[in-house]
PDB file of C-alpha atoms in Angstrom:
ATOM      1  CA  MET A   1       9.560  -5.064   2.581  1.00  0.00           C
ATOM      2  CA  GLU A   2       5.932  -4.356   4.586  1.00  0.00           C
ATOM      3  CA  TRP A   3       6.913  -6.701   6.786  1.00  0.00           C
ATOM      4  CA  GLN A   4      10.307  -5.456   7.793  1.00  0.00           C
ATOM      5  CA  VAL A   5      10.732  -5.138  12.005  1.00  0.00           C
ATOM      6  CA  LEU A   6      15.006  -5.654  11.901  1.00  0.00           C
ATOM      7  CA  SER A   7      15.845  -2.011  10.950  1.00  0.00           C
ATOM      8  CA  SER A   8      15.204   1.190  12.835  1.00  0.00           C
ATOM      9  CA  ALA A   9      11.683   2.515  13.522  1.00  0.00           C
ATOM     10  CA  SER A  10       9.306   4.616  11.081  1.00  0.00           C
ATOM     11  CA  LYS A  11      10.991   7.978  10.249  1.00  0.00           C
ATOM     12  CA  ASN A  12       7.554   9.003   9.892  1.00  0.00           C
ATOM     13  CA  LEU A  13       6.462   8.037  12.977  1.00  0.00           C
ATOM     14  CA  ARG A  14       5.071  10.969  15.484  1.00  0.00           C
ATOM     15  CA  VAL A  15       5.271   9.464  18.702  1.00  0.00           C
ATOM     16  CA  ASN A  16       8.812   7.386  19.453  1.00  0.00           C
ATOM     17  CA  LEU A  17       8.113   5.117  22.887  1.00  0.00           C
ATOM     18  CA  ASP A  18      10.582   3.392  24.734  1.00  0.00           C
ATOM     19  CA  PRO A  19       9.836  -0.344  24.275  1.00  0.00           C
ATOM     20  CA  ARG A  20       9.733  -0.607  28.366  1.00  0.00           C
ATOM     21  CA  THR A  21       6.897   1.792  27.674  1.00  0.00           C
ATOM     22  CA  LYS A  22       4.988  -0.273  24.723  1.00  0.00           C
ATOM     23  CA  LEU A  23       5.599  -3.646  26.605  1.00  0.00           C
ATOM     24  CA  PHE A  24       4.060  -1.948  29.831  1.00  0.00           C
ATOM     25  CA  LEU A  25       1.708  -0.846  27.655  1.00  0.00           C
ATOM     26  CA  LEU A  26       0.288  -4.228  26.570  1.00  0.00           C
ATOM     27  CA  ILE A  27       0.611  -6.053  29.909  1.00  0.00           C
ATOM     28  CA  THR A  28      -1.859  -3.086  30.988  1.00  0.00           C
ATOM     29  CA  ILE A  29      -4.166  -3.548  28.730  1.00  0.00           C
ATOM     30  CA  CYS A  30      -4.023  -7.264  28.357  1.00  0.00           C
ATOM     31  CA  ILE A  31      -4.763  -7.256  32.299  1.00  0.00           C
ATOM     32  CA  LEU A  32      -7.595  -4.493  32.479  1.00  0.00           C
ATOM     33  CA  VAL A  33      -9.046  -5.218  29.593  1.00  0.00           C
ATOM     34  CA  ILE A  34      -9.056  -8.523  28.685  1.00  0.00           C
ATOM     35  CA  GLY A  35      -9.867  -9.475  32.661  1.00  0.00           C
ATOM     36  CA  GLY A  36     -11.209  -6.782  33.900  1.00  0.00           C
ATOM     37  CA  GLN A  37     -14.454  -5.913  34.431  1.00  0.00           C
ATOM     38  CA  ILE A  38     -17.219  -4.581  33.063  1.00  0.00           C
ATOM     39  CA  ASN A  39     -19.185  -2.336  35.119  1.00  0.00           C
ATOM     40  CA  GLY A  40     -18.381   0.695  37.108  1.00  0.00           C
ATOM     41  CA  ILE A  41     -15.243   2.980  36.798  1.00  0.00           C
ATOM     42  CA  MET A  42     -13.488   0.191  34.017  1.00  0.00           C
ATOM     43  CA  LEU A  43     -16.178   1.559  31.899  1.00  0.00           C
ATOM     44  CA  ILE A  44     -14.712   4.369  31.541  1.00  0.00           C
ATOM     45  CA  ILE A  45     -10.811   1.901  31.987  1.00  0.00           C
ATOM     46  CA  ARG A  46     -11.050   0.185  29.031  1.00  0.00           C
ATOM     47  CA  PRO A  47     -12.299   2.370  26.145  1.00  0.00           C
ATOM     48  CA  ALA A  48      -9.446   5.042  27.377  1.00  0.00           C
ATOM     49  CA  LEU A  49      -6.742   1.961  27.053  1.00  0.00           C
ATOM     50  CA  ALA A  50      -7.933   0.685  23.902  1.00  0.00           C
ATOM     51  CA  ALA A  51      -8.170   4.827  22.756  1.00  0.00           C
ATOM     52  CA  ILE A  52      -4.649   4.714  23.479  1.00  0.00           C
ATOM     53  CA  SER A  53      -3.146   2.143  21.219  1.00  0.00           C
ATOM     54  CA  LEU A  54      -6.121   2.502  18.745  1.00  0.00           C
ATOM     55  CA  ILE A  55      -4.224   5.987  18.587  1.00  0.00           C
ATOM     56  CA  LEU A  56      -0.464   4.970  18.992  1.00  0.00           C
ATOM     57  CA  LEU A  57      -1.268   2.759  15.504  1.00  0.00           C
ATOM     58  CA  PHE A  58      -2.640   5.818  13.645  1.00  0.00           C
ATOM     59  CA  THR A  59       0.543   7.800  14.559  1.00  0.00           C
ATOM     60  CA  ALA A  60       2.353   5.024  13.328  1.00  0.00           C
ATOM     61  CA  GLY A  61       1.708   6.267   9.752  1.00  0.00           C
ATOM     62  CA  LYS A  62      -1.027   2.776   9.946  1.00  0.00           C
ATOM     63  CA  ARG A  63      -4.161   4.337   9.083  1.00  0.00           C
ATOM     64  CA  LYS A  64      -5.476   2.562   6.650  1.00  0.00           C
ATOM     65  CA  ILE A  65      -6.058  -0.490   9.359  1.00  0.00           C
ATOM     66  CA  SER A  66      -6.135   2.013  12.201  1.00  0.00           C
ATOM     67  CA  ASN A  67      -8.988   3.589  10.835  1.00  0.00           C
ATOM     68  CA  ILE A  68     -11.001  -0.137  10.189  1.00  0.00           C
ATOM     69  CA  CYS A  69     -10.227  -1.119  13.656  1.00  0.00           C
ATOM     70  CA  ILE A  70     -11.368   2.503  15.383  1.00  0.00           C
ATOM     71  CA  GLY A  71     -14.494   1.658  13.496  1.00  0.00           C
ATOM     72  CA  VAL A  72     -14.853  -2.031  14.408  1.00  0.00           C
ATOM     73  CA  TYR A  73     -14.496  -1.393  18.188  1.00  0.00           C
ATOM     74  CA  VAL A  74     -16.998   1.555  18.045  1.00  0.00           C
ATOM     75  CA  PHE A  75     -19.124  -0.563  16.782  1.00  0.00           C
ATOM     76  CA  PHE A  76     -19.184  -3.428  18.761  1.00  0.00           C
ATOM     77  CA  PHE A  77     -18.407  -0.383  22.052  1.00  0.00           C
ATOM     78  CA  ILE A  78     -22.316   1.034  21.278  1.00  0.00           C
ATOM     79  CA  CYS A  79     -23.994  -2.545  20.446  1.00  0.00           C
ATOM     80  CA  GLU A  80     -22.142  -3.964  23.583  1.00  0.00           C
ATOM     81  CA  ASN A  81     -23.570  -1.084  26.498  1.00  0.00           C
ATOM     82  CA  PHE A  82     -26.144   0.627  24.784  1.00  0.00           C
ATOM     83  CA  ILE A  83     -27.568  -2.190  21.818  1.00  0.00           C
ATOM     84  CA  LEU A  84     -27.647  -5.452  23.596  1.00  0.00           C
ATOM     85  CA  PRO A  85     -29.250  -4.165  27.537  1.00  0.00           C
ATOM     86  CA  VAL A  86     -32.502  -4.308  25.395  1.00  0.00           C
ATOM     87  CA  MET A  87     -32.334  -7.559  22.574  1.00  0.00           C
ATOM     88  CA  THR A  88     -32.968 -10.388  23.881  1.00  0.00           C
ATOM     89  CA  GLY A  89     -32.819 -14.240  21.560  1.00  0.00           C
ATOM     90  CA  THR A  90     -30.610 -16.012  20.064  1.00  0.00           C
ATOM     91  CA  LEU A  91     -29.567 -12.644  17.709  1.00  0.00           C
ATOM     92  CA  GLY A  92     -29.004 -10.847  20.956  1.00  0.00           C
ATOM     93  CA  PHE A  93     -26.499 -13.703  21.914  1.00  0.00           C
ATOM     94  CA  ILE A  94     -24.852 -13.506  19.115  1.00  0.00           C
ATOM     95  CA  LEU A  95     -23.980 -10.066  18.928  1.00  0.00           C
ATOM     96  CA  LEU A  96     -23.583 -10.429  23.122  1.00  0.00           C
ATOM     97  CA  PHE A  97     -20.386 -12.695  22.166  1.00  0.00           C
ATOM     98  CA  PHE A  98     -19.030 -10.581  19.265  1.00  0.00           C
ATOM     99  CA  SER A  99     -18.959  -8.124  20.959  1.00  0.00           C
ATOM    100  CA  GLY A 100     -17.534  -9.103  24.219  1.00  0.00           C
ATOM    101  CA  PHE A 101     -14.964 -10.894  21.516  1.00  0.00           C
ATOM    102  CA  ILE A 102     -13.817  -7.915  20.023  1.00  0.00           C
ATOM    103  CA  THR A 103     -14.659  -4.636  22.799  1.00  0.00           C
ATOM    104  CA  ARG A 104     -11.704  -7.504  25.263  1.00  0.00           C
ATOM    105  CA  LEU A 105      -9.398  -8.701  22.681  1.00  0.00           C
ATOM    106  CA  LEU A 106      -8.657  -5.709  19.582  1.00  0.00           C
ATOM    107  CA  PRO A 107      -7.005  -3.648  22.105  1.00  0.00           C
ATOM    108  CA  GLY A 108      -4.287  -5.857  23.046  1.00  0.00           C
ATOM    109  CA  MET A 109      -3.979  -6.958  19.475  1.00  0.00           C
ATOM    110  CA  VAL A 110      -3.700  -3.312  17.472  1.00  0.00           C
ATOM    111  CA  MET A 111      -1.109  -2.677  20.749  1.00  0.00           C
ATOM    112  CA  GLY A 112       1.024  -6.356  20.303  1.00  0.00           C
ATOM    113  CA  TYR A 113       1.190  -4.997  16.256  1.00  0.00           C
ATOM    114  CA  TYR A 114       2.112  -2.050  17.111  1.00  0.00           C
ATOM    115  CA  THR A 115       4.594  -2.968  19.437  1.00  0.00           C
ATOM    116  CA  VAL A 116       5.814  -5.187  16.879  1.00  0.00           C
ATOM    117  CA  GLU A 117       6.103  -2.946  13.702  1.00  0.00           C
ATOM    118  CA  THR A 118       7.468   0.095  15.508  1.00  0.00           C
ATOM    119  CA  THR A 119      10.379  -1.935  17.722  1.00  0.00           C
ATOM    120  CA  SER A 120      13.551  -3.361  16.338  1.00  0.00           C
ATOM    121  CA  VAL A 121      15.100  -6.203  17.541  1.00  0.00           C
ATOM    122  CA  SER A 122      17.693  -4.412  18.455  1.00  0.00           C
ATOM    123  CA  GLU A 123      16.028  -1.663  20.263  1.00  0.00           C
ATOM    124  CA  PHE A 124      14.251  -4.552  21.552  1.00  0.00           C
ATOM    125  CA  ILE A 125      17.049  -6.400  23.032  1.00  0.00           C
ATOM    126  CA  ALA A 126      19.176  -2.722  24.395  1.00  0.00           C
ATOM    127  CA  ALA A 127      15.596  -1.923  26.472  1.00  0.00           C
ATOM    128  CA  MET A 128      15.880  -6.100  28.339  1.00  0.00           C
ATOM    129  CA  LYS A 129      19.458  -5.541  29.039  1.00  0.00           C
ATOM    130  CA  LYS A 130      17.897  -2.179  30.920  1.00  0.00           C
ATOM    131  CA  ILE A 131      15.551  -3.965  32.953  1.00  0.00           C
ATOM    132  CA  HIS A 132      18.500  -6.933  33.088  1.00  0.00           C
ATOM    133  CA  LEU A 133      16.162  -9.416  32.189  1.00  0.00           C
ATOM    134  CA  THR A 134      18.225 -12.867  31.401  1.00  0.00           C
ATOM    135  CA  LYS A 135      19.238 -14.433  28.266  1.00  0.00           C
ATOM    136  CA  LYS A 136      16.746 -17.054  28.475  1.00  0.00           C
ATOM    137  CA  ILE A 137      13.525 -14.959  28.204  1.00  0.00           C
ATOM    138  CA  VAL A 138      15.422 -12.302  25.866  1.00  0.00           C
ATOM    139  CA  ILE A 139      16.545 -14.557  22.823  1.00  0.00           C
ATOM    140  CA  PRO A 140      13.265 -16.419  22.497  1.00  0.00           C
ATOM    141  CA  LEU A 141      11.204 -12.695  22.810  1.00  0.00           C
ATOM    142  CA  ALA A 142      13.662 -11.679  20.081  1.00  0.00           C
ATOM    143  CA  VAL A 143      13.199 -14.384  18.178  1.00  0.00           C
ATOM    144  CA  MET A 144       9.361 -14.026  17.999  1.00  0.00           C
ATOM    145  CA  PHE A 145      10.233 -10.703  17.167  1.00  0.00           C
ATOM    146  CA  ARG A 146      11.058 -11.707  13.671  1.00  0.00           C
ATOM    147  CA  PHE A 147       8.596 -14.855  13.501  1.00  0.00           C
ATOM    148  CA  PHE A 148       5.546 -13.647  12.787  1.00  0.00           C
ATOM    149  CA  PRO A 149       6.291 -10.923  10.189  1.00  0.00           C
ATOM    150  CA  THR A 150       8.370 -13.275   8.753  1.00  0.00           C
ATOM    151  CA  VAL A 151       6.120 -15.923   8.723  1.00  0.00           C
ATOM    152  CA  ILE A 152       3.019 -13.409   7.480  1.00  0.00           C
ATOM    153  CA  GLU A 153       5.432 -12.474   5.067  1.00  0.00           C
ATOM    154  CA  GLU A 154       5.285 -16.013   3.661  1.00  0.00           C
ATOM    155  CA  TYR A 155       1.961 -16.595   3.746  1.00  0.00           C
ATOM    156  CA  HIS A 156       1.558 -13.590   1.101  1.00  0.00           C
ATOM    157  CA  ALA A 157       4.069 -15.636  -0.807  1.00  0.00           C
ATOM    158  CA  ILE A 158       1.660 -18.924  -0.603  1.00  0.00           C
ATOM    159  CA  GLY A 159      -0.397 -16.948  -1.475  1.00  0.00           C
ATOM    160  CA  ASP A 160       0.919 -15.606  -4.852  1.00  0.00           C
ATOM    161  CA  ALA A 161       2.205 -19.193  -5.592  1.00  0.00           C
ATOM    162  CA  MET A 162      -1.644 -20.209  -5.089  1.00  0.00           C
ATOM    163  CA  ARG A 163      -2.907 -17.875  -7.286  1.00  0.00           C
ATOM    164  CA  MET A 164      -0.385 -18.158 -10.529  1.00  0.00           C
ATOM    165  CA  ARG A 165      -1.908 -21.990 -10.150  1.00  0.00           C
ATOM    166  CA  GLY A 166      -5.064 -21.200  -9.725  1.00  0.00           C
ATOM    167  CA  ILE A 167      -6.021 -22.313  -6.367  1.00  0.00           C
ATOM    168  CA  ARG A 168      -8.420 -19.329  -4.191  1.00  0.00           C
ATOM    169  CA  PHE A 169     -10.552 -19.631  -1.332  1.00  0.00           C
ATOM    170  CA  GLY A 170     -14.159 -20.718  -1.605  1.00  0.00           C
ATOM    171  CA  GLY A 171     -13.182 -22.801  -4.393  1.00  0.00           C
ATOM    172  CA  LYS A 172     -15.288 -26.177  -4.969  1.00  0.00           C
ATOM    173  CA  ASN A 173     -12.507 -28.034  -3.707  1.00  0.00           C
ATOM    174  CA  ILE A 174     -12.110 -27.097   0.300  1.00  0.00           C
ATOM    175  CA  PHE A 175      -9.621 -29.799   0.758  1.00  0.00           C
ATOM    176  CA  LYS A 176      -7.373 -28.936  -2.015  1.00  0.00           C
ATOM    177  CA  ILE A 177      -7.179 -25.489  -0.874  1.00  0.00           C
ATOM    178  CA  LEU A 178      -6.518 -26.555   3.040  1.00  0.00           C
ATOM    179  CA  GLU A 179      -3.865 -29.093   1.775  1.00  0.00           C
ATOM    180  CA  TYR A 180      -1.884 -26.468  -1.133  1.00  0.00           C
ATOM    181  CA  ARG A 181      -2.358 -23.720   1.524  1.00  0.00           C
ATOM    182  CA  PHE A 182      -2.369 -23.990   5.838  1.00  0.00           C
ATOM    183  CA  ILE A 183       0.021 -27.360   5.008  1.00  0.00           C
ATOM    184  CA  PRO A 184       2.992 -25.186   3.327  1.00  0.00           C
ATOM    185  CA  MET A 185       2.100 -22.840   6.064  1.00  0.00           C
ATOM    186  CA  MET A 186       3.177 -25.360   8.613  1.00  0.00           C
ATOM    187  CA  ILE A 187       6.012 -26.461   7.155  1.00  0.00           C
ATOM    188  CA  CYS A 188       7.066 -22.975   6.650  1.00  0.00           C
ATOM    189  CA  SER A 189       6.423 -21.868  10.144  1.00  0.00           C
ATOM    190  CA  ILE A 190       8.979 -24.911  11.042  1.00  0.00           C
ATOM    191  CA  LYS A 191      11.251 -24.416   8.982  1.00  0.00           C
ATOM    192  CA  ILE A 192      11.499 -20.392   9.694  1.00  0.00           C
ATOM    193  CA  GLY A 193      11.805 -21.153  13.605  1.00  0.00           C
ATOM    194  CA  GLU A 194      14.625 -23.089  13.091  1.00  0.00           C
ATOM    195  CA  GLU A 195      16.388 -21.271  11.033  1.00  0.00           C
ATOM    196  CA  LEU A 196      15.993 -17.872  13.048  1.00  0.00           C
ATOM    197  CA  SER A 197      16.800 -19.526  16.441  1.00  0.00           C
ATOM    198  CA  ALA A 198      19.778 -20.932  14.414  1.00  0.00           C
ATOM    199  CA  ALA A 199      20.286 -17.332  13.051  1.00  0.00           C
ATOM    200  CA  ALA A 200      20.524 -15.785  16.684  1.00  0.00           C
ATOM    201  CA  LEU A 201      23.261 -17.821  18.003  1.00  0.00           C
ATOM    202  CA  THR A 202      25.001 -17.224  14.963  1.00  0.00           C
ATOM    203  CA  ARG A 203      25.068 -13.761  16.099  1.00  0.00           C
ATOM    204  CA  GLY A 204      25.869 -14.767  19.331  1.00  0.00           C
ATOM    205  CA  LEU A 205      22.775 -13.301  20.899  1.00  0.00           C
ATOM    206  CA  GLY A 206      23.894 -16.679  24.038  1.00  0.00           C
ATOM    207  CA  ALA A 207      27.345 -16.396  24.265  1.00  0.00           C
ATOM    208  CA  PRO A 208      28.804 -14.911  27.598  1.00  0.00           C
ATOM    209  CA  VAL A 209      30.260 -11.473  26.575  1.00  0.00           C
ATOM    210  CA  HIS A 210      29.213  -8.337  26.951  1.00  0.00           C
ATOM    211  CA  ARG A 211      26.953  -7.031  23.763  1.00  0.00           C
ATOM    212  CA  THR A 212      27.644  -3.680  22.062  1.00  0.00           C
ATOM    213  CA  ASN A 213      24.439  -1.757  20.807  1.00  0.00           C
ATOM    214  CA  ILE A 214      24.149   1.091  18.423  1.00  0.00           C
ATOM    215  CA  CYS A 215      20.086   1.999  19.800  1.00  0.00           C
ATOM    216  CA  ARG A 216      19.521   4.724  22.164  1.00  0.00           C
ATOM    217  CA  ILE A 217      16.783   3.965  23.929  1.00  0.00           C
ATOM    218  CA  GLY A 218      15.468   6.299  26.967  1.00  0.00           C
ATOM    219  CA  PHE A 219      12.245   7.509  28.753  1.00  0.00           C
ATOM    220  CA  HIS A 220      10.674  11.084  28.094  1.00  0.00           C
ATOM    221  CA  PHE A 221       8.350  13.015  28.750  1.00  0.00           C
ATOM    222  CA  ILE A 222       5.361  11.077  27.051  1.00  0.00           C
ATOM    223  CA  ASP A 223       6.747   7.320  28.407  1.00  0.00           C
ATOM    224  CA  ILE A 224       6.500   8.889  32.034  1.00  0.00           C
ATOM    225  CA  PHE A 225       3.202   9.878  30.906  1.00  0.00           C
ATOM    226  CA  LEU A 226       1.987   6.794  29.911  1.00  0.00           C
ATOM    227  CA  ILE A 227       3.150   4.805  32.390  1.00  0.00           C
ATOM    228  CA  PHE A 228       2.014   6.858  35.621  1.00  0.00           C
ATOM    229  CA  LEU A 229      -1.397   6.845  33.139  1.00  0.00           C
ATOM    230  CA  CYS A 230      -1.033   2.719  32.807  1.00  0.00           C
ATOM    231  CA  ILE A 231      -0.496   3.055  36.980  1.00  0.00           C
ATOM    232  CA  ALA A 232      -3.484   4.926  37.970  1.00  0.00           C
ATOM    233  CA  LEU A 233      -5.991   3.284  36.329  1.00  0.00           C
ATOM    234  CA  PHE A 234      -4.567  -0.406  37.475  1.00  0.00           C
ATOM    235  CA  ILE A 235      -4.830   1.638  41.239  1.00  0.00           C
ATOM    236  CA  LEU A 236      -8.625   3.062  39.752  1.00  0.00           C
ATOM    237  CA  SER A 237      -9.322  -0.991  38.838  1.00  0.00           C
ATOM    238  CA  ILE A 238      -8.327  -1.785  42.405  1.00  0.00           C
ATOM    239  CA  LEU A 239      -9.938  -0.088  44.399  1.00  0.00           C
ATOM    240  CA  SER A 240     -13.067   0.089  42.139  1.00  0.00           C
ATOM    241  CA  LYS A 241     -12.754  -4.270  43.323  1.00  0.00           C
ATOM    242  CA  ILE A 242     -12.764  -3.665  46.900  1.00  0.00           C
ATOM    243  CA  GLY A 243     -15.998  -1.367  46.342  1.00  0.00           C
ATOM    244  CA  VAL A 244     -14.293   2.159  46.813  1.00  0.00           C
ATOM    245  CA  PHE A 245     -16.274   3.268  43.077  1.00  0.00           C
TER     246      PHE A 245
END
């Protein structure tokens, strides 16, 4: 099953990171890339973090989607830093909007996708127990880890059913497309959320007992390297804001 995340991480995964490292990387990318500046040292930090997320996705075996993301990011990064300074008018404004949108959001989306695809729910729960995070946060996050892949899987199933009935995007009746595609998707999303929440309670995730976990997680050299790299990038960004660079 393509979107299965309850199973262990893929065996062809070359870089097996601890779930805590993945979350720290995700937080770092979201803070520095989405909310960071676009001048000074950030011109190096932002593409460096984007490169880390894209390389991790490539090593996870998602080569097709990673190559597409690399091409899209490089194109808009070049546009933002080399083409836009010499452009004016409406076309320049449109290109500025898409360049800023892609270069800021794509790395975080790639890192989020990598985190969900390469982390099982059991590994995630084990990692959260290591940092003593409360169950009030762990259980909803564990449900969300399974929610998005299930919704995407359901979306593809609805699409297959609609194609069997000759209803496709780009047809003449746009209202019929919306009715037969998005309304079932909304209803299924609500039902999936309820079922996953019930399944989490049935499995005893919220029970006041000590749960065992067979997942072996821990920090390795690559985890320590990436964590210290993220800390160093945070320090550099702070120094850049106070005018050191």
